[in-house]
Amino acid sequence: RRHRHQFRSSSPRQGAPARAARARLRARRAAAAAPSAMDGGIGWARLASLSAVAAVNDAIAPLAALLELVVLSAALSRDEDRGGPDAAEGLAAYGAVISAVTFALNIFNFVVIVNMSGVARAVGASAWAETGRRVRTAFAAAAASGALCAAVLIALEVPVYAL
C-alpha cells in the first residue's frame, strides 16, 4: 500500500510528474468505486424505463400486422359482397405471402445484427474512424440486402399474384 509521502517529490522539477501520478491514482480509485451496470448500478427506475421502451418496441410489429389484417379483411369482405373472390382465400394468400417474405427478410437480419454490433463496439471504444467505416459497411449491407429482396420479389411477382 502506498502512502501519500511516496508521491511527494523533493525537487521542484519532479513536482508535475508526481501530481500527475496522484491524479491517475485518484481517477483509478474513483472508477473502481463508481457503480456500473453490471453490479446493479443503474437502479430500478432506469431499468423499468428501458424495459418499457423495449416492450413497446416489441409490441409494435404484431399490432401493425393486426391492423393490416383488419383493413384487408374489411376490404375483401366488401369485395365478396359485390361478387368478388372469397375473403377467406384472399386472407390465406396474404398470410402465405407475408410468411414467405418475413422468412426471407429474417434470413438477412443477421447482416444487420452483425454490422450493428460492430458499430456499437466501435462507438464503445471511442474509435471514431472505425465507427465511420462500420456505419458505411452497415449502410452498404442494408442496401444490398434490400436490393436483393426487391429483385426476388419482382422476379416472383407473377407467380405470387397468380395465387
Coordinates of C-alpha atoms in Angstrom, one line a residue:
R1 CA 0.0 0.0 0.0
R2 CA 1.4 3.4 -0.9
H3 CA 1.4 6.4 1.4
R4 CA 1.0 10.0 0.4
H5 CA 4.5 10.9 1.2
Q6 CA 5.8 8.5 -1.5
F7 CA 4.2 10.7 -4.2
R8 CA 5.7 13.9 -3.0
S9 CA 8.8 15.0 -4.7
S10 CA 11.7 16.6 -3.1
S11 CA 12.7 18.7 -6.1
P12 CA 10.5 21.2 -8.0
R13 CA 11.2 19.6 -11.3
Q14 CA 9.6 16.3 -10.2
G15 CA 6.5 18.0 -8.9
A16 CA 4.5 17.8 -12.1
P17 CA 5.0 14.1 -12.7
A18 CA 4.2 13.4 -9.1
R19 CA 1.0 15.4 -9.3
A20 CA 0.1 13.5 -12.5
A21 CA 0.7 10.2 -10.7
R22 CA -1.6 11.3 -7.8
A23 CA -4.3 12.3 -10.3
R24 CA -4.1 9.0 -12.1
L25 CA -4.4 7.2 -8.8
R26 CA -7.4 9.3 -7.7
A27 CA -9.0 8.6 -11.1
R28 CA -8.4 4.8 -10.8
R29 CA -9.9 4.8 -7.3
A30 CA -13.0 6.8 -8.4
A31 CA -13.5 4.5 -11.3
A32 CA -13.3 1.4 -9.1
A33 CA -15.8 3.0 -6.6
A34 CA -18.3 4.1 -9.3
P35 CA -21.3 1.7 -9.7
S36 CA -21.6 0.0 -13.0
A37 CA -24.4 -1.5 -14.9
M38 CA -23.0 -5.0 -14.2
D39 CA -23.2 -4.7 -10.4
G40 CA -26.7 -3.1 -10.3
G41 CA -25.6 0.5 -10.5
I42 CA -28.3 1.6 -13.0
G43 CA -31.2 1.5 -10.5
W44 CA -34.7 0.1 -10.7
A45 CA -36.3 3.2 -12.2
R46 CA -33.8 3.3 -15.1
L47 CA -34.2 -0.5 -15.6
A48 CA -38.0 -0.2 -15.7
S49 CA -37.9 2.7 -18.2
L50 CA -35.6 0.7 -20.5
S51 CA -37.8 -2.4 -20.2
A52 CA -40.9 -0.3 -21.0
V53 CA -39.3 1.0 -24.2
A54 CA -38.2 -2.5 -25.2
A55 CA -41.7 -3.9 -24.5
V56 CA -43.4 -1.2 -26.6
N57 CA -40.9 -1.7 -29.4
D58 CA -41.6 -5.5 -29.4
A59 CA -45.4 -4.9 -29.4
I60 CA -45.5 -2.6 -32.4
A61 CA -44.9 -5.2 -35.1
P62 CA -47.7 -7.5 -34.0
L63 CA -50.1 -4.6 -33.7
A64 CA -49.2 -3.3 -37.2
A65 CA -49.9 -6.8 -38.5
L66 CA -53.2 -6.9 -36.8
L67 CA -54.2 -3.6 -38.3
E68 CA -53.2 -4.8 -41.7
L69 CA -55.3 -7.9 -41.4
V70 CA -58.3 -5.8 -40.2
V71 CA -58.1 -3.4 -43.1
L72 CA -57.5 -6.2 -45.6
S73 CA -60.4 -8.4 -44.3
A74 CA -62.8 -5.4 -44.4
A75 CA -61.8 -4.7 -48.0
L76 CA -62.0 -8.3 -49.0
S77 CA -65.4 -8.8 -47.4
R78 CA -66.8 -5.7 -49.2
D79 CA -65.5 -7.2 -52.5
E80 CA -67.0 -10.5 -51.6
D81 CA -70.4 -8.8 -51.0
R82 CA -70.2 -7.4 -54.5
G83 CA -69.5 -10.8 -56.1
G84 CA -65.7 -10.7 -55.8
P85 CA -63.4 -13.5 -54.7
D86 CA -63.8 -15.3 -51.3
A87 CA -62.4 -13.2 -48.4
A88 CA -61.0 -16.3 -46.7
E89 CA -59.0 -17.2 -49.8
G90 CA -57.6 -13.7 -50.1
L91 CA -56.6 -13.7 -46.4
A92 CA -55.0 -17.1 -46.8
A93 CA -53.0 -15.9 -49.8
Y94 CA -52.0 -12.8 -47.9
G95 CA -50.9 -14.9 -44.9
A96 CA -48.8 -17.1 -47.2
V97 CA -47.1 -14.2 -48.9
I98 CA -46.4 -12.4 -45.6
S99 CA -45.0 -15.6 -44.1
A100 CA -42.6 -16.2 -47.0
V101 CA -41.5 -12.6 -47.1
T102 CA -40.9 -12.5 -43.4
F103 CA -38.9 -15.7 -43.6
A104 CA -36.7 -14.3 -46.4
L105 CA -36.2 -11.0 -44.5
N106 CA -35.2 -12.8 -41.3
I107 CA -32.5 -14.6 -43.2
F108 CA -30.9 -11.2 -44.0
N109 CA -31.5 -10.0 -40.4
F110 CA -28.1 -11.5 -39.4
V111 CA -26.4 -9.0 -41.7
V112 CA -27.9 -6.1 -39.8
I113 CA -27.2 -7.6 -36.4
V114 CA -23.5 -8.3 -37.2
N115 CA -22.9 -4.9 -38.6
M116 CA -24.7 -3.0 -35.9
S117 CA -22.8 -4.9 -33.2
G118 CA -19.6 -3.8 -35.0
V119 CA -20.8 -0.2 -34.9
A120 CA -21.7 -0.5 -31.2
R121 CA -18.3 -1.9 -30.4
A122 CA -16.5 0.9 -32.3
V123 CA -18.6 3.6 -30.6
G124 CA -18.0 2.0 -27.2
A125 CA -14.3 2.0 -27.8
S126 CA -14.5 5.7 -29.0
A127 CA -12.8 4.6 -32.2
W128 CA -14.4 7.2 -34.4
A129 CA -12.6 6.4 -37.7
E130 CA -13.6 2.7 -37.2
T131 CA -17.2 3.8 -36.4
G132 CA -17.4 5.7 -39.7
R133 CA -16.1 2.7 -41.6
R134 CA -18.6 0.4 -39.8
V135 CA -21.5 2.7 -40.4
R136 CA -20.7 2.8 -44.1
T137 CA -20.4 -1.0 -44.2
A138 CA -23.8 -1.3 -42.4
F139 CA -25.5 1.0 -44.9
A140 CA -24.0 -0.9 -47.8
A141 CA -25.1 -4.2 -46.4
A142 CA -28.6 -2.9 -45.8
A143 CA -28.8 -1.5 -49.3
A144 CA -27.5 -4.8 -50.8
S145 CA -30.0 -6.9 -48.8
G146 CA -32.9 -4.6 -49.7
A147 CA -31.9 -4.7 -53.4
L148 CA -31.6 -8.5 -53.4
C149 CA -35.0 -8.9 -51.6
A150 CA -36.6 -6.4 -54.1
A151 CA -35.2 -8.3 -57.0
V152 CA -36.5 -11.6 -55.7
L153 CA -39.9 -10.1 -55.1
I154 CA -40.0 -8.6 -58.6
A155 CA -39.0 -11.9 -60.1
L156 CA -41.7 -13.7 -58.2
E157 CA -44.4 -11.1 -58.8
V158 CA -46.3 -13.0 -61.5
P159 CA -46.4 -16.4 -59.6
V160 CA -47.4 -14.7 -56.4
Y161 CA -50.2 -12.7 -58.0
A162 CA -51.4 -15.9 -59.7
L163 CA -52.2 -17.3 -56.3

